[in-house]
mmCIF file of C-alpha atoms in Angstrom:
data_model
loop_
_atom_site.group_PDB
_atom_site.id
_atom_site.type_symbol
_atom_site.label_atom_id
_atom_site.label_comp_id
_atom_site.label_asym_id
_atom_site.label_seq_id
_atom_site.Cartn_x
_atom_site.Cartn_y
_atom_site.Cartn_z
ATOM 1 C CA MET R 1265 0.272 -0.073 0.051
ATOM 2 C CA PRO R 1266 0.939 3.306 -0.778
ATOM 3 C CA ASP R 1267 2.389 5.855 1.659
ATOM 4 C CA SER R 1268 -0.412 8.336 2.654
ATOM 5 C CA PRO R 1269 1.691 11.408 3.772
ATOM 6 C CA THR R 1270 -0.823 14.028 5.362
ATOM 7 C CA LEU R 1271 0.564 17.745 4.823
ATOM 8 C CA ILE R 1272 1.025 19.912 7.873
ATOM 9 C CA ASP R 1273 -1.525 22.391 6.269
ATOM 10 C CA PRO R 1274 -3.245 21.571 2.802
ATOM 11 C CA HIS R 1275 -3.574 25.306 2.138
ATOM 12 C CA ARG R 1276 -0.284 25.637 2.320
ATOM 13 C CA PRO R 1277 2.150 22.677 1.162
ATOM 14 C CA TRP R 1278 4.575 24.360 1.078
ATOM 15 C CA ILE R 1279 5.520 24.453 4.774
ATOM 16 C CA LEU R 1280 7.950 21.677 5.448
ATOM 17 C CA ASP R 1281 8.550 22.417 8.953
ATOM 18 C CA ARG R 1282 5.996 21.369 11.474
ATOM 19 C CA ARG R 1283 7.353 24.817 13.645
ATOM 20 C CA ASP R 1284 6.150 26.367 11.300
ATOM 21 C CA ASP R 1285 1.898 25.360 11.821
ATOM 22 C CA PRO R 1286 -0.274 28.051 11.527
ATOM 23 C CA SER R 1287 -3.204 26.267 13.829
ATOM 24 C CA THR R 1288 -0.611 26.205 16.060
ATOM 25 C CA MET R 1289 0.285 29.689 16.582
ATOM 26 C CA ASN R 1290 -0.289 31.777 19.604
ATOM 27 C CA TRP R 1291 -0.916 36.070 18.677
ATOM 28 C CA ILE R 1292 -0.915 36.987 22.221
ATOM 29 C CA GLN R 1293 2.249 35.090 23.097
ATOM 30 C CA THR R 1294 3.747 35.981 19.461
ATOM 31 C CA LEU R 1295 3.187 39.821 20.358
ATOM 32 C CA PHE R 1296 3.520 40.440 23.854
ATOM 33 C CA ASN R 1297 5.868 37.785 25.660
ATOM 34 C CA PRO R 1298 9.019 38.053 25.323
ATOM 35 C CA MET R 1299 9.639 35.136 27.396
ATOM 36 C CA GLY R 1300 8.658 32.577 24.324
ATOM 37 C CA GLN R 1301 10.736 31.652 20.586
ATOM 38 C CA SER R 1302 8.497 32.130 17.841
ATOM 39 C CA SER R 1303 9.534 29.707 14.396
ATOM 40 C CA LYS R 1304 10.353 31.718 11.224
ATOM 41 C CA LEU R 1305 6.856 31.315 9.634
ATOM 42 C CA HIS R 1306 4.700 32.936 12.927
ATOM 43 C CA PHE R 1307 7.187 35.301 13.379
ATOM 44 C CA SER R 1308 6.935 36.157 9.365
ATOM 45 C CA ARG R 1309 3.223 36.404 10.283
ATOM 46 C CA ALA R 1310 3.079 38.997 12.790
ATOM 47 C CA TRP R 1311 5.737 40.830 11.526
ATOM 48 C CA THR R 1312 3.482 40.750 7.407
ATOM 49 C CA PHE R 1313 0.946 41.972 10.238
ATOM 50 C CA MET R 1314 1.989 44.887 11.737
ATOM 51 C CA PHE R 1315 3.825 46.285 8.691
ATOM 52 C CA MET R 1316 -0.036 46.242 6.236
ATOM 53 C CA GLY R 1317 -1.677 47.398 9.358
ATOM 54 C CA ARG R 1318 1.441 50.684 9.646
ATOM 55 C CA VAL R 1319 0.279 51.019 5.706
ATOM 56 C CA LEU R 1320 -3.508 51.160 5.865
ATOM 57 C CA LEU R 1321 -4.009 53.081 8.936
ATOM 58 C CA TYR R 1322 -1.979 55.790 7.254
ATOM 59 C CA LEU R 1323 -2.953 55.560 3.369
ATOM 60 C CA VAL R 1324 -6.764 54.804 3.968
ATOM 61 C CA PRO R 1325 -7.106 57.421 5.972
ATOM 62 C CA THR R 1326 -5.475 60.353 3.788
ATOM 63 C CA PHE R 1327 -7.391 59.100 0.375
ATOM 64 C CA VAL R 1328 -10.810 59.098 1.643
ATOM 65 C CA VAL R 1329 -10.316 62.348 3.026
ATOM 66 C CA ALA R 1330 -8.502 63.398 -0.357
ATOM 67 C CA ILE R 1331 -11.785 61.438 -2.181
ATOM 68 C CA LEU R 1332 -14.048 63.487 -0.364
ATOM 69 C CA GLY R 1333 -12.110 66.794 -0.171
ATOM 70 C CA ILE R 1334 -12.378 66.708 -4.087
ATOM 71 C CA ALA R 1335 -15.970 66.223 -4.055
ATOM 72 C CA GLY R 1336 -16.840 69.260 -2.228
ATOM 73 C CA LEU R 1337 -17.318 67.808 1.422
ATOM 74 C CA GLU R 1338 -16.462 69.373 4.132
ATOM 75 C CA THR R 1339 -12.805 67.967 5.087
ATOM 76 C CA ALA R 1340 -11.754 70.207 8.611
ATOM 77 C CA ARG R 1341 -12.982 68.539 11.078
ATOM 78 C CA PHE R 1342 -10.563 65.366 10.353
ATOM 79 C CA ASN R 1343 -7.526 67.732 10.056
ATOM 80 C CA ASN R 1344 -8.213 68.842 13.327
ATOM 81 C CA PRO R 1345 -5.013 68.722 15.677
ATOM 82 C CA VAL R 1346 -4.889 66.061 18.372
ATOM 83 C CA ASN R 1347 -2.200 65.872 20.852
ATOM 84 C CA PHE R 1348 0.348 63.763 21.686
ATOM 85 C CA GLY R 1349 2.343 64.897 24.202
ATOM 86 C CA PRO R 1350 4.242 67.710 22.090
ATOM 87 C CA VAL R 1351 2.890 66.661 19.093
ATOM 88 C CA PRO R 1352 -0.254 67.434 17.284
ATOM 89 C CA VAL R 1353 -1.255 64.724 15.032
ATOM 90 C CA PRO R 1354 -4.521 65.152 12.448
ATOM 91 C CA ALA R 1355 -7.334 63.529 13.891
ATOM 92 C CA MET R 1356 -7.787 60.654 10.570
ATOM 93 C CA LEU R 1357 -4.266 59.826 11.463
ATOM 94 C CA VAL R 1358 -5.159 59.195 15.453
ATOM 95 C CA PRO R 1359 -5.258 55.093 15.068
ATOM 96 C CA PHE R 1360 -2.605 55.497 12.751
ATOM 97 C CA VAL R 1361 -0.443 56.681 15.462
ATOM 98 C CA LEU R 1362 -1.761 54.111 18.488
ATOM 99 C CA PHE R 1363 -0.893 51.141 16.695
ATOM 100 C CA ALA R 1364 2.613 52.851 14.991
ATOM 101 C CA LEU R 1365 3.386 53.322 19.008
ATOM 102 C CA MET R 1366 1.767 50.022 19.843
ATOM 103 C CA THR R 1367 3.472 47.965 17.002
ATOM 104 C CA GLU R 1368 6.758 49.481 18.751
ATOM 105 C CA TYR R 1369 6.564 47.112 21.976
ATOM 106 C CA THR R 1370 5.394 44.032 19.521
ATOM 107 C CA SER R 1371 7.907 44.772 16.984
ATOM 108 C CA PHE R 1372 10.334 44.149 18.968
ATOM 109 C CA VAL R 1373 8.694 41.060 21.718
ATOM 110 C CA ALA R 1374 8.714 39.983 18.526
ATOM 111 C CA HIS R 1375 12.818 39.858 16.941
ATOM 112 C CA VAL R 1376 13.363 38.827 20.326
ATOM 113 C CA ARG R 1377 11.299 35.435 20.381
ATOM 114 C CA ARG R 1378 12.644 34.971 16.545
ATOM 115 C CA LEU R 1379 16.181 35.222 17.826
ATOM 116 C CA ALA R 1380 15.891 33.241 20.761
ATOM 117 C CA GLU R 1381 14.502 30.912 18.597
ATOM 118 C CA ALA R 1382 17.507 30.517 16.244
ATOM 119 C CA GLY R 1383 19.917 31.064 19.033
ATOM 120 C CA ARG R 1384 21.052 34.559 18.108
ATOM 121 C CA SER R 1385 21.717 37.071 20.623
ATOM 122 C CA THR R 1386 18.071 38.791 21.607
ATOM 123 C CA MET R 1387 20.379 42.357 22.411
ATOM 124 C CA LEU R 1388 20.241 42.306 18.429
ATOM 125 C CA ALA R 1389 15.992 42.863 18.731
ATOM 126 C CA GLY R 1390 17.536 46.310 20.315
ATOM 127 C CA ILE R 1391 17.702 47.672 16.508
ATOM 128 C CA VAL R 1392 14.393 47.613 15.273
ATOM 129 C CA LEU R 1393 13.364 50.901 18.343
ATOM 130 C CA LEU R 1394 16.660 52.665 16.791
ATOM 131 C CA PRO R 1395 14.322 54.083 14.190
ATOM 132 C CA LEU R 1396 11.744 55.909 17.050
ATOM 133 C CA ILE R 1397 14.807 57.010 19.218
ATOM 134 C CA LEU R 1398 16.631 58.191 16.288
ATOM 135 C CA GLY R 1399 13.658 60.322 15.826
ATOM 136 C CA MET R 1400 12.937 61.341 19.122
ATOM 137 C CA LEU R 1401 16.491 62.770 19.107
ATOM 138 C CA ALA R 1402 16.282 64.614 16.233
ATOM 139 C CA PHE R 1403 12.712 65.800 17.190
ATOM 140 C CA ALA R 1404 14.329 67.306 19.978
ATOM 141 C CA GLY R 1405 17.006 68.638 18.611
ATOM 142 C CA GLY R 1406 14.694 70.496 15.981
ATOM 143 C CA ALA R 1407 12.736 71.486 18.349
ATOM 144 C CA ALA R 1408 15.299 73.319 20.288
ATOM 145 C CA MET R 1409 17.375 75.166 16.969
ATOM 146 C CA GLY R 1410 12.853 76.047 16.223
ATOM 147 C CA ASN R 1411 13.087 77.873 19.600
ATOM 148 C CA ALA R 1412 16.183 79.498 18.824
ATOM 149 C CA GLN R 1413 14.633 80.783 15.930
ATOM 150 C CA TYR R 1414 11.906 82.292 17.388
ATOM 151 C CA GLU R 1415 13.921 84.214 20.105
ATOM 152 C CA ALA R 1416 16.222 85.651 16.977
ATOM 153 C CA GLU R 1417 13.448 87.087 15.118
ATOM 154 C CA VAL R 1418 11.574 87.810 18.100
ATOM 155 C CA ALA R 1419 14.907 90.051 18.846
ATOM 156 C CA ARG R 1420 14.844 91.577 15.658
ATOM 157 C CA VAL R 1421 11.170 92.313 15.188
ATOM 158 C CA ALA R 1422 11.860 93.868 18.566
ATOM 159 C CA LEU R 1423 14.645 96.043 17.259
ATOM 160 C CA GLU R 1424 13.289 97.201 14.253
ATOM 161 C CA LYS R 1425 10.343 98.368 16.109
ATOM 162 C CA GLU R 1426 13.088 100.223 18.697
ATOM 163 C CA ILE R 1427 14.526 102.215 15.510
ATOM 164 C CA ALA R 1428 11.287 103.226 14.247
ATOM 165 C CA ALA R 1429 11.433 104.784 17.083
ATOM 166 C CA ASP R 1430 13.743 106.693 16.805
ATOM 167 C CA PRO R 1431 13.711 109.038 13.982
ATOM 168 C CA VAL R 1432 17.768 109.430 14.196
ATOM 169 C CA ARG R 1433 18.621 105.493 13.856
ATOM 170 C CA ALA R 1434 15.606 105.211 11.335
ATOM 171 C CA ALA R 1435 16.600 107.888 8.585
ATOM 172 C CA ALA R 1436 19.913 106.206 9.567
ATOM 173 C CA ALA R 1437 19.621 102.910 8.292
ATOM 174 C CA LYS R 1438 17.064 103.537 5.999
ATOM 175 C CA ALA R 1439 20.601 105.808 4.174
ATOM 176 C CA GLU R 1440 22.039 102.539 4.535
ATOM 177 C CA ALA R 1441 19.565 100.591 2.969
ATOM 178 C CA GLU R 1442 19.968 102.988 -0.124
ATOM 179 C CA ALA R 1443 23.437 102.764 -0.389
ATOM 180 C CA LYS R 1444 23.622 98.897 -0.611
ATOM 181 C CA ALA R 1445 20.978 98.605 -2.945
ATOM 182 C CA LYS R 1446 22.910 101.478 -5.214
ATOM 183 C CA GLU R 1447 25.855 99.903 -4.840
ATOM 184 C CA ASN R 1448 24.241 95.834 -5.851
ATOM 185 C CA PRO R 1449 21.142 96.740 -7.963
ATOM 186 C CA LYS R 1450 20.432 93.286 -9.156
ATOM 187 C CA ALA R 1451 19.896 92.481 -5.904
ATOM 188 C CA GLN R 1452 16.137 91.561 -5.665
ATOM 189 C CA LYS R 1453 13.767 92.817 -3.341
ATOM 190 C CA PRO R 1454 11.573 90.686 -0.919
ATOM 191 C CA GLN R 1455 8.355 89.504 -2.681
ATOM 192 C CA GLN R 1456 5.099 90.659 -1.082
ATOM 193 C CA ARG R 1457 2.893 87.796 -0.376
ATOM 194 C CA SER R 1458 -0.721 88.039 -1.544
ATOM 195 C CA GLY R 1459 -3.566 87.963 0.839
ATOM 196 C CA PRO R 1460 -4.585 88.655 4.201
ATOM 197 C CA PRO R 1461 -1.599 88.684 6.494
ATOM 198 C CA GLN R 1462 -1.304 84.983 8.377
ATOM 199 C CA ALA R 1463 -0.927 85.151 12.466
ATOM 200 C CA PRO R 1464 3.034 84.609 13.540
ATOM 201 C CA LYS R 1465 3.909 81.411 14.391
ATOM 202 C CA THR R 1466 4.071 80.820 18.130
ATOM 203 C CA ALA R 1467 7.056 79.456 20.370
ATOM 204 C CA ARG R 1468 5.469 76.913 20.896
ATOM 205 C CA GLU R 1469 4.856 76.079 17.028
ATOM 206 C CA THR R 1470 8.172 77.245 15.254
ATOM 207 C CA ALA R 1471 9.963 74.113 17.656
ATOM 208 C CA ILE R 1472 7.312 71.440 16.797
ATOM 209 C CA SER R 1473 7.023 72.476 13.703
ATOM 210 C CA THR R 1474 10.944 72.114 13.004
ATOM 211 C CA GLY R 1475 11.441 69.518 15.326
ATOM 212 C CA MET R 1476 8.893 67.491 13.069
ATOM 213 C CA GLY R 1477 10.627 68.775 9.525
ATOM 214 C CA MET R 1478 14.489 66.622 11.322
ATOM 215 C CA ALA R 1479 12.745 63.767 12.843
ATOM 216 C CA VAL R 1480 10.260 63.038 10.153
ATOM 217 C CA PRO R 1481 12.441 61.991 7.521
ATOM 218 C CA ILE R 1482 15.406 60.612 9.708
ATOM 219 C CA TRP R 1483 12.816 57.540 11.066
ATOM 220 C CA LEU R 1484 11.793 56.770 7.797
ATOM 221 C CA LEU R 1485 15.368 56.747 6.829
ATOM 222 C CA ALA R 1486 16.248 54.730 9.545
ATOM 223 C CA SER R 1487 12.897 52.789 9.301
ATOM 224 C CA PHE R 1488 13.547 51.928 6.469
ATOM 225 C CA GLY R 1489 17.126 50.329 7.236
ATOM 226 C CA ALA R 1490 15.599 47.943 10.009
ATOM 227 C CA MET R 1491 13.076 46.942 7.652
ATOM 228 C CA LEU R 1492 15.851 45.665 5.667
ATOM 229 C CA TRP R 1493 17.965 44.573 8.258
ATOM 230 C CA THR R 1494 14.387 42.663 9.011
ATOM 231 C CA LEU R 1495 13.764 41.199 6.098
ATOM 232 C CA LEU R 1496 17.051 39.706 4.644
ATOM 233 C CA PHE R 1497 18.346 38.795 8.083
ATOM 234 C CA VAL R 1498 15.648 37.997 11.044
ATOM 235 C CA ALA R 1499 13.144 37.004 8.900
ATOM 236 C CA ARG R 1500 15.578 34.191 7.123
ATOM 237 C CA ILE R 1501 17.282 32.451 10.103
ATOM 238 C CA PRO R 1502 16.411 28.667 9.447
ATOM 239 C CA ASN R 1503 14.684 27.709 12.529
ATOM 240 C CA GLY R 1504 17.074 26.588 15.294
ATOM 241 C CA GLY R 1505 19.799 27.904 13.768
ATOM 242 C CA VAL R 1506 20.165 25.433 11.821
ATOM 243 C CA GLY R 1507 20.766 25.100 7.775
ATOM 244 C CA GLU R 1508 20.793 27.149 4.981
ATOM 245 C CA PHE R 1509 19.473 31.353 5.760
ATOM 246 C CA SER R 1510 16.222 30.969 2.899
ATOM 247 C CA THR R 1511 12.571 32.499 2.246
ATOM 248 C CA GLY R 1512 9.573 30.138 3.393
ATOM 249 C CA SER R 1513 9.232 27.079 5.404
ATOM 250 C CA HIS R 1514 11.956 24.348 5.580
ATOM 251 C CA ILE R 1515 13.738 21.653 7.764
ATOM 252 C CA PRO R 1516 16.933 21.261 8.831
ATOM 253 C CA GLU R 1517 20.111 19.835 6.930
ATOM 254 C CA ASN R 1518 19.625 16.166 9.384
ATOM 255 C CA GLU R 1519 15.993 16.465 7.923
ATOM 256 C CA ALA R 1520 16.122 16.897 4.539
ATOM 257 C CA LEU R 1521 15.685 13.866 3.529
ATOM 258 C CA ARG R 1522 12.083 13.191 5.765
ATOM 259 C CA ARG R 1523 9.008 12.983 4.305
ATOM 260 C CA PRO R 1524 7.191 16.085 5.515
ATOM 261 C CA TYR R 1525 4.878 13.945 7.944
ATOM 262 C CA GLU R 1526 7.421 12.305 9.674
ATOM 263 C CA THR R 1527 9.315 15.856 10.842
ATOM 264 C CA VAL R 1528 8.811 16.494 14.522
#
């Protein structure tokens, strides 16, 4: 009578290692318990869930609000800022921010479990936290620069008011400006803005604007690097640390010749 091998998962015949059986995956443990271990496929499923969740929670609300705006509907309430600590976030992106903060922890846990199962140092999991740490440092540095720029602007405006209040100093400043204009006639005059004058930014708004301008690019670049490290290294480590680095389910070298249903 011929053998009748039992597939680990009839819907995924390419799974050859029982440690990767999707039916045995515990999502709560995989995402929130850093003391355990996760097989290769279980880690990949968890990471894909976190990645796609971030992408969808950012793109879907942004796209829907843009379409509603094009259709002529009022969308201001979706862009109303909601404060997360010192950072204002558009109301439509609140779910994205909450999910992103939660998945900073769950991603760290998933990496710790995968590295532990593969016999690698779990301290390497700290790499996935670097984008957040670097982004926070960049935000702090940018906020300090923005605050310094605001103070310099306030001092400049105060000096101009002081000069304007003194006829002698005002005349001297005007004569100096005219002399500079004669020396460099090709110098462009500052463009005047059309429309009603905008309210000047506060110190907080200037600091946050400058901080976010520095933090977001650094966070994105660091996140891309961490993603490559995850996809090319962590997600390809063989179960138990035995065997070749590969994509997809596999079995260790010493079990490569055994049938799927015989793999323990």
